[in-house]
Structure formats: C-alpha cells, structure tokens
Amino acid sequence: MNKDTYEKLRKMRLPEMAAQYRKHSESPELYAPMTFDEEFSLLVDAEFDSRINNKIKRLLKKSCIPDSSAHLGGIEFLPERHLNRDLFSTLETNEYIRKGLNIMLIGATGCGKTYISCALATHACRHEYRVRYFRLSEFFSEMEAARIQGIYDETINRFRRIPLMIFDDFLLLPTTLEEQQDLLILLRARDEDKSSTILCSQVAVAGWHERLGSGGVADTLLDRITANGYEINIDGDVSMRRRHSRI
C-alpha cells in the first residue's frame, strides 16, 4: 500500500475510500482479476454509499420523528381500516412531495396515524428529503419562543423551506387567535413554496373550521390545506396501539 495515497485520501475526507484502498492492498489476490476501472469503481461506490447512509442518518435524526423504524411495508392494510393500497403506492413514489401536496390522516386515538406519518417520513428521508415532525402543541411553543427571542420571521423562513413537515395531534384542542395566526402564516408560506405537510388528527376535517376560530382565518387555512391534499380516513374499532402492545 502506498501510505502517502492512503493519508491523502483521509485528509481529503474520503475515509471509506481509504479503508477500501487499504483492504485491497492487503489482499491483492482477491482483486487481481479486476480491471483498473472495476477496482476503482468499488472504491468510489464504497465512499458514495457511506456518505449517502450517513446523510440519511442525519436526516432521520434531525426529523425528530418518534419512530424512525417505521416503514411503508409495516403499514397493515386490515379490511376494517379501509386504507387505499393504490393511494399508498402513489405516495411511495414521493410524487406528493415533489408536487407540494398535503396529506390529512384522520382517525381515532391509537388507529395508527402517527405510525403512517413516520413511515412516510422515513421513506422521504431515505430518498434524501428533509423532514420535520412536531406535535402541534410543541410547534406553538416553538413559535412563542421565537416571538420572545425576536427570531419569528427567521423561524418561519426556516420551516417554510422544509420539503415535508408533520403536525401530529392536529387541532386536538381549540386554538387561540395567536396560534391560528402562526398556522396561517406558516402554512400559507409552505403552500406558496409548494412544500408538503402531513396533518394527523382525531378530529374530522369538517370539525377543523370551528377549532380554527370559525372566521376568515379558518376559511383561508382550510382552503390552503384541503385544496391540494389527500384525505385519508382510518376506520376500524381496533386500536393498533393495543394490537401491538408490549404486554
């Protein structure tokens, strides 16, 4: 092994390529049948795959999703849930993110809304999209802190550019005028930027208007959210949380 080459690779921040170069040098007989292009391709592929995997890990960590092990293959299409397989096949392409479409997951507590949103989020991260998960109460707290710190506009601009945001426990409780304004400002900005938002709620979409104040803000918000979105109602009396209880 040429030690200078090995050290240069490390200094250029190509650690996986350096490790593979060392491996090839220590066992040249294993790679002797290969052409230069084939062997070099192995080194490049190792570095490329390592970087992609590390990027996905960072995206998953920064997403703050509660279940990073969730995946689309883990969604249970039980007859009583009435989930549309064709729709989920479409969502699997991430086309809804590219088009800036929203998803409204509606269902009773424990029906699996959070798991489905996390599965869509991990799938997006594995295709190198940035994701950010919030429980709605946490988002309101974040915006209040930003208002106090004088970085409200900066925070809005940071959130508006995230390709996929998830709001869990959406409108679980009625909102204040200030909270309605926070939602309106952000979701209007995200709609203008064609950024996708997933909303998980126990409240039917028909009941959102009242919890948003039943005024002009509610009208504008609902129009922004529902005009370009998929509504997925999860039926069934069986709690998925109880079904998969650790007890």
Coordinates of N, CA, C and O in Angstrom, one line a residue, residues 138-244:
E138 N -46.2 21.4 20.5 CA -44.7 21.7 20.5 C -44.4 22.8 19.5 O -43.6 23.7 19.7
F139 N -45.1 22.8 18.4 CA -44.9 23.8 17.3 C -45.3 25.2 17.9 O -44.6 26.2 17.7
F140 N -46.5 25.2 18.6 CA -46.9 26.5 19.1 C -45.9 27.0 20.1 O -45.6 28.3 20.2
S141 N -45.3 26.1 20.9 CA -44.3 26.5 21.9 C -43.1 27.1 21.2 O -42.5 28.1 21.7
E142 N -42.7 26.4 20.2 CA -41.5 26.8 19.4 C -41.7 28.2 18.8 O -40.8 29.1 18.8
M143 N -42.9 28.5 18.3 CA -43.2 29.8 17.7 C -43.3 30.9 18.8 O -42.9 32.0 18.6
E144 N -43.8 30.5 19.9 CA -43.9 31.5 21.0 C -42.5 31.9 21.5 O -42.2 33.1 21.7
A145 N -41.6 30.9 21.6 CA -40.2 31.1 22.0 C -39.5 32.0 20.9 O -38.7 32.9 21.2
A146 N -39.8 31.7 19.6 CA -39.2 32.5 18.5 C -39.7 34.0 18.6 O -38.9 34.9 18.4
R147 N -40.9 34.2 19.0 CA -41.5 35.5 19.1 C -40.8 36.3 20.2 O -40.4 37.4 20.1
I148 N -40.6 35.6 21.4 CA -39.9 36.2 22.5 C -38.5 36.6 22.2 O -37.9 37.6 22.6
Q149 N -37.8 35.7 21.4 CA -36.4 35.9 21.1 C -36.1 36.8 19.9 O -35.0 37.1 19.6
G150 N -37.2 37.2 19.3 CA -37.1 38.1 18.2 C -36.6 37.5 16.9 O -36.1 38.1 16.0
I151 N -36.9 36.2 16.8 CA -36.5 35.4 15.5 C -37.7 34.8 14.9 O -37.5 33.7 14.2
Y152 N -38.8 35.4 15.0 CA -40.0 34.8 14.4 C -40.0 34.6 12.9 O -40.2 33.5 12.4
D153 N -39.6 35.7 12.2 CA -39.6 35.6 10.8 C -38.5 34.6 10.3 O -38.7 33.9 9.3
E154 N -37.4 34.6 11.0 CA -36.3 33.7 10.7 C -36.8 32.2 10.8 O -36.5 31.4 10.0
T155 N -37.5 32.0 11.9 CA -38.0 30.6 12.1 C -39.1 30.2 11.1 O -39.0 29.1 10.6
I156 N -39.9 31.1 10.7 CA -40.9 30.8 9.7 C -40.2 30.5 8.4 O -40.5 29.5 7.7
N157 N -39.2 31.3 8.0 CA -38.4 31.1 6.8 C -37.7 29.7 6.8 O -37.5 29.1 5.8
R158 N -37.3 29.3 8.0 CA -36.6 28.0 8.1 C -37.5 26.9 7.9 O -37.2 25.9 7.2
F159 N -38.7 27.0 8.5 CA -39.7 25.9 8.4 C -40.4 25.9 7.0 O -40.8 24.8 6.6
R160 N -40.5 27.0 6.4 CA -41.3 27.0 5.1 C -40.5 26.3 4.0 O -41.2 25.8 3.1
R161 N -39.2 26.1 4.1 CA -38.4 25.5 3.1 C -38.2 24.0 3.3 O -37.6 23.4 2.5
I162 N -38.7 23.5 4.4 CA -38.5 22.0 4.7 C -39.5 21.3 3.8 O -40.7 21.5 3.8
P163 N -39.1 20.4 2.9 CA -39.9 19.7 1.9 C -41.1 19.0 2.5 O -42.2 19.0 1.9
L164 N -41.0 18.4 3.8 CA -42.1 17.7 4.4 C -42.1 18.0 5.9 O -41.1 17.7 6.6
M165 N -43.2 18.5 6.3 CA -43.5 18.8 7.8 C -44.7 17.9 8.2 O -45.6 17.7 7.4
I166 N -44.6 17.5 9.5 CA -45.7 16.7 10.0 C -46.2 17.4 11.3 O -45.4 17.7 12.2
F167 N -47.5 17.6 11.4 CA -48.1 18.1 12.6 C -49.0 17.0 13.2 O -50.0 16.7 12.6
D168 N -48.6 16.4 14.3 CA -49.3 15.4 14.9 C -50.3 16.0 16.0 O -50.0 17.1 16.4
D169 N -51.3 15.3 16.4 CA -52.3 15.8 17.3 C -52.8 17.2 16.8 O -53.0 18.1 17.6
F170 N -53.1 17.2 15.5 CA -53.5 18.5 14.9 C -54.9 18.8 15.4 O -55.9 18.0 15.2
L171 N -55.1 20.0 16.0 CA -56.3 20.6 16.4 C -57.0 19.7 17.5 O -58.2 19.5 17.5
L172 N -56.2 19.0 18.3 CA -56.7 18.2 19.4 C -57.5 19.1 20.3 O -58.5 18.7 20.9
L173 N -57.1 20.4 20.5 CA -57.8 21.4 21.3 C -58.0 22.6 20.4 O -57.3 22.9 19.4
P174 N -59.1 23.4 20.8 CA -59.3 24.6 20.1 C -58.1 25.5 20.2 O -57.3 25.5 21.1
T175 N -57.9 26.4 19.2 CA -56.7 27.2 19.1 C -57.0 28.7 19.5 O -58.1 29.1 19.3
T176 N -56.0 29.3 20.0 CA -56.1 30.8 20.3 C -55.9 31.6 19.0 O -55.4 31.0 18.0
L177 N -56.2 32.9 19.0 CA -56.0 33.7 17.8 C -54.6 33.8 17.4 O -54.3 33.7 16.2
E178 N -53.7 33.8 18.4 CA -52.2 33.9 18.1 C -51.8 32.6 17.4 O -51.0 32.6 16.5
E179 N -52.3 31.4 17.9 CA -51.9 30.1 17.3 C -52.5 30.0 15.9 O -51.8 29.4 15.0
Q180 N -53.7 30.5 15.7 CA -54.3 30.5 14.4 C -53.4 31.3 13.4 O -53.2 30.9 12.3
Q181 N -52.9 32.4 13.9 CA -52.1 33.3 13.0 C -50.7 32.5 12.7 O -50.3 32.6 11.6
D182 N -50.2 31.8 13.7 CA -49.0 31.1 13.5 C -49.2 30.0 12.3 O -48.3 29.9 11.4
L183 N -50.3 29.3 12.4 CA -50.6 28.3 11.4 C -50.8 28.9 10.1 O -50.3 28.4 9.0
L184 N -51.6 30.0 10.0 CA -51.9 30.7 8.8 C -50.6 31.2 8.1 O -50.4 30.9 6.9
I185 N -49.7 31.8 8.8 CA -48.5 32.4 8.3 C -47.6 31.3 7.7 O -47.1 31.4 6.6
L186 N -47.4 30.2 8.5 CA -46.5 29.1 8.0 C -47.2 28.3 6.9 O -46.5 28.1 5.9
L187 N -48.4 27.9 7.0 CA -49.0 27.0 6.0 C -49.2 27.8 4.7 O -49.2 27.2 3.6
R188 N -49.5 29.1 4.8 CA -49.6 29.9 3.6 C -48.3 30.0 2.9 O -48.2 29.8 1.7
A189 N -47.2 30.2 3.7 CA -45.9 30.2 3.1 C -45.5 28.9 2.5 O -44.9 28.9 1.4
R190 N -45.8 27.8 3.2 CA -45.5 26.5 2.7 C -46.3 26.2 1.4 O -45.7 25.6 0.5
D191 N -47.5 26.6 1.3 CA -48.3 26.4 0.1 C -47.7 27.2 -1.0 O -47.7 26.7 -2.2
E192 N -47.3 28.4 -0.8 CA -46.6 29.2 -1.8 C -45.3 28.6 -2.3 O -45.0 28.7 -3.5
D193 N -44.6 28.0 -1.4 CA -43.3 27.3 -1.8 C -43.5 25.9 -2.3 O -42.6 25.2 -2.6
K194 N -44.8 25.4 -2.3 CA -45.1 24.1 -2.7 C -44.4 23.0 -1.9 O -43.8 22.1 -2.4
S195 N -44.5 23.2 -0.5 CA -43.9 22.3 0.4 C -45.1 21.4 1.0 O -46.2 22.0 1.2
S196 N -44.8 20.2 1.3 CA -45.8 19.3 1.7 C -46.0 19.2 3.2 O -45.0 19.3 3.9
T197 N -47.2 19.0 3.7 CA -47.5 18.9 5.1 C -48.4 17.8 5.4 O -49.4 17.6 4.7
I198 N -48.1 17.0 6.4 CA -48.9 15.9 6.8 C -49.6 16.3 8.2 O -48.9 16.7 9.1
L199 N -50.9 16.2 8.2 CA -51.6 16.6 9.4 C -52.3 15.3 10.0 O -53.1 14.7 9.3
C200 N -52.0 15.0 11.2 CA -52.6 13.8 11.9 C -53.6 14.3 12.9 O -53.2 15.0 13.8
S201 N -54.9 13.9 12.8 CA -55.9 14.5 13.7 C -56.9 13.5 14.0 O -57.3 12.6 13.2
Q202 N -57.4 13.6 15.3 CA -58.6 12.8 15.7 C -59.9 13.4 15.3 O -60.9 12.8 15.4
V203 N -59.8 14.7 14.9 CA -61.0 15.5 14.6 C -61.2 15.4 13.1 O -60.3 15.6 12.3
A204 N -62.4 15.1 12.7 CA -62.8 15.1 11.2 C -62.5 16.5 10.6 O -62.6 17.5 11.3
V205 N -62.2 16.5 9.4 CA -61.9 17.7 8.7 C -63.0 18.7 8.8 O -62.8 19.9 8.9
A206 N -64.2 18.2 8.8 CA -65.4 19.1 8.9 C -65.4 19.8 10.3 O -66.0 20.9 10.4
G207 N -64.8 19.3 11.3 CA -64.7 20.0 12.6 C -63.5 20.9 12.8 O -63.4 21.6 13.8
W208 N -62.7 21.0 11.8 CA -61.5 21.9 11.9 C -61.9 23.4 11.9 O -61.2 24.2 12.5
H209 N -62.9 23.7 11.1 CA -63.3 25.1 11.0 C -63.6 25.7 12.3 O -63.1 26.8 12.7
E210 N -64.3 25.0 13.2 CA -64.7 25.5 14.5 C -63.4 25.7 15.4 O -63.3 26.7 16.1
R211 N -62.5 24.7 15.3 CA -61.3 24.7 16.2 C -60.3 25.8 15.7 O -59.3 26.0 16.4
L212 N -60.5 26.3 14.5 CA -59.6 27.3 14.0 C -60.3 28.7 14.1 O -59.8 29.7 13.5
G213 N -61.4 28.8 14.9 CA -62.0 30.1 15.2 C -63.2 30.4 14.4 O -63.8 31.5 14.6
S214 N -63.5 29.6 13.4 CA -64.8 29.8 12.6 C -64.8 31.1 11.8 O -65.9 31.6 11.5
G215 N -63.7 31.8 11.6 CA -63.7 33.1 10.9 C -62.9 33.0 9.6 O -62.7 32.0 9.0
G216 N -62.5 34.2 9.2 CA -61.7 34.3 8.0 C -60.4 33.5 8.0 O -60.0 33.0 6.9
V217 N -59.7 33.5 9.1 CA -58.5 32.7 9.2 C -58.8 31.2 9.0 O -58.0 30.6 8.3
A218 N -59.9 30.7 9.6 CA -60.2 29.3 9.4 C -60.5 29.0 7.9 O -60.1 28.0 7.4
D219 N -61.3 29.9 7.3 CA -61.6 29.8 5.9 C -60.3 29.7 5.0 O -60.2 28.8 4.2
T220 N -59.4 30.6 5.2 CA -58.2 30.7 4.5 C -57.3 29.4 4.7 O -56.8 28.8 3.8
L221 N -57.2 29.1 6.0 CA -56.3 27.9 6.3 C -56.9 26.6 5.7 O -56.1 25.9 5.1
L222 N -58.2 26.4 5.9 CA -58.8 25.2 5.3 C -58.6 25.1 3.8 O -58.4 24.0 3.2
D223 N -58.8 26.3 3.2 CA -58.7 26.3 1.7 C -57.2 25.9 1.3 O -57.0 25.2 0.4
R224 N -56.2 26.5 2.0 CA -54.8 26.2 1.7 C -54.5 24.7 2.0 O -53.8 24.1 1.2
I225 N -55.1 24.1 3.0 CA -54.7 22.8 3.4 C -55.4 21.7 2.5 O -54.8 20.8 2.0
T226 N -56.7 21.9 2.3 CA -57.5 20.9 1.7 C -57.5 20.9 0.1 O -57.8 19.9 -0.5
A227 N -57.3 22.1 -0.4 CA -57.3 22.3 -1.9 C -56.3 21.4 -2.6 O -56.6 20.9 -3.7
N228 N -55.2 21.2 -2.0 CA -54.1 20.4 -2.6 C -53.7 19.3 -1.6 O -52.6 19.2 -1.2
G229 N -54.6 18.4 -1.3 CA -54.3 17.4 -0.3 C -55.1 16.1 -0.4 O -56.2 16.1 -1.0
Y230 N -54.5 15.0 0.1 CA -55.2 13.7 0.2 C -55.8 13.6 1.6 O -55.1 13.8 2.6
E231 N -57.1 13.3 1.7 CA -57.7 13.0 3.0 C -57.8 11.5 3.2 O -58.4 10.8 2.4
I232 N -57.1 11.0 4.2 CA -57.1 9.5 4.5 C -57.8 9.3 5.8 O -57.3 9.6 6.9
N233 N -59.0 8.7 5.8 CA -59.7 8.4 7.0 C -59.4 6.9 7.3 O -59.7 6.0 6.6
I234 N -58.9 6.7 8.5 CA -58.6 5.4 9.0 C -59.7 4.9 9.9 O -60.0 5.4 11.0
D235 N -60.4 3.9 9.4 CA -61.6 3.3 10.1 C -61.2 2.2 11.0 O -60.0 1.8 11.1
G236 N -62.2 1.6 11.6 CA -62.0 0.4 12.4 C -62.0 0.7 13.9 O -61.5 1.8 14.3
D237 N -62.5 -0.2 14.7 CA -62.6 0.0 16.2 C -61.3 -0.6 16.9 O -61.2 -0.4 18.1
V238 N -60.5 -1.3 16.2 CA -59.3 -1.9 16.8 C -58.2 -0.9 16.9 O -57.8 -0.3 15.9
S239 N -57.7 -0.7 18.2 CA -56.6 0.2 18.4 C -55.3 -0.5 18.0 O -55.0 -1.6 18.5
M240 N -54.6 0.0 17.0 CA -53.3 -0.6 16.6 C -52.3 -0.5 17.8 O -51.4 -1.4 17.9
R241 N -52.4 0.5 18.6 CA -51.5 0.5 19.8 C -51.8 -0.7 20.7 O -50.8 -1.3 21.2
R242 N -53.1 -1.0 20.9 CA -53.4 -2.2 21.8 C -53.0 -3.5 21.0 O -52.5 -4.4 21.7
R243 N -53.2 -3.5 19.7 CA -52.9 -4.7 18.9 C -51.4 -5.1 19.0 O -51.1 -6.2 19.0
H244 N -50.6 -4.0 19.1 CA -49.1 -4.3 19.2 C -48.6 -3.9 20.6 O -47.4 -3.6 20.7

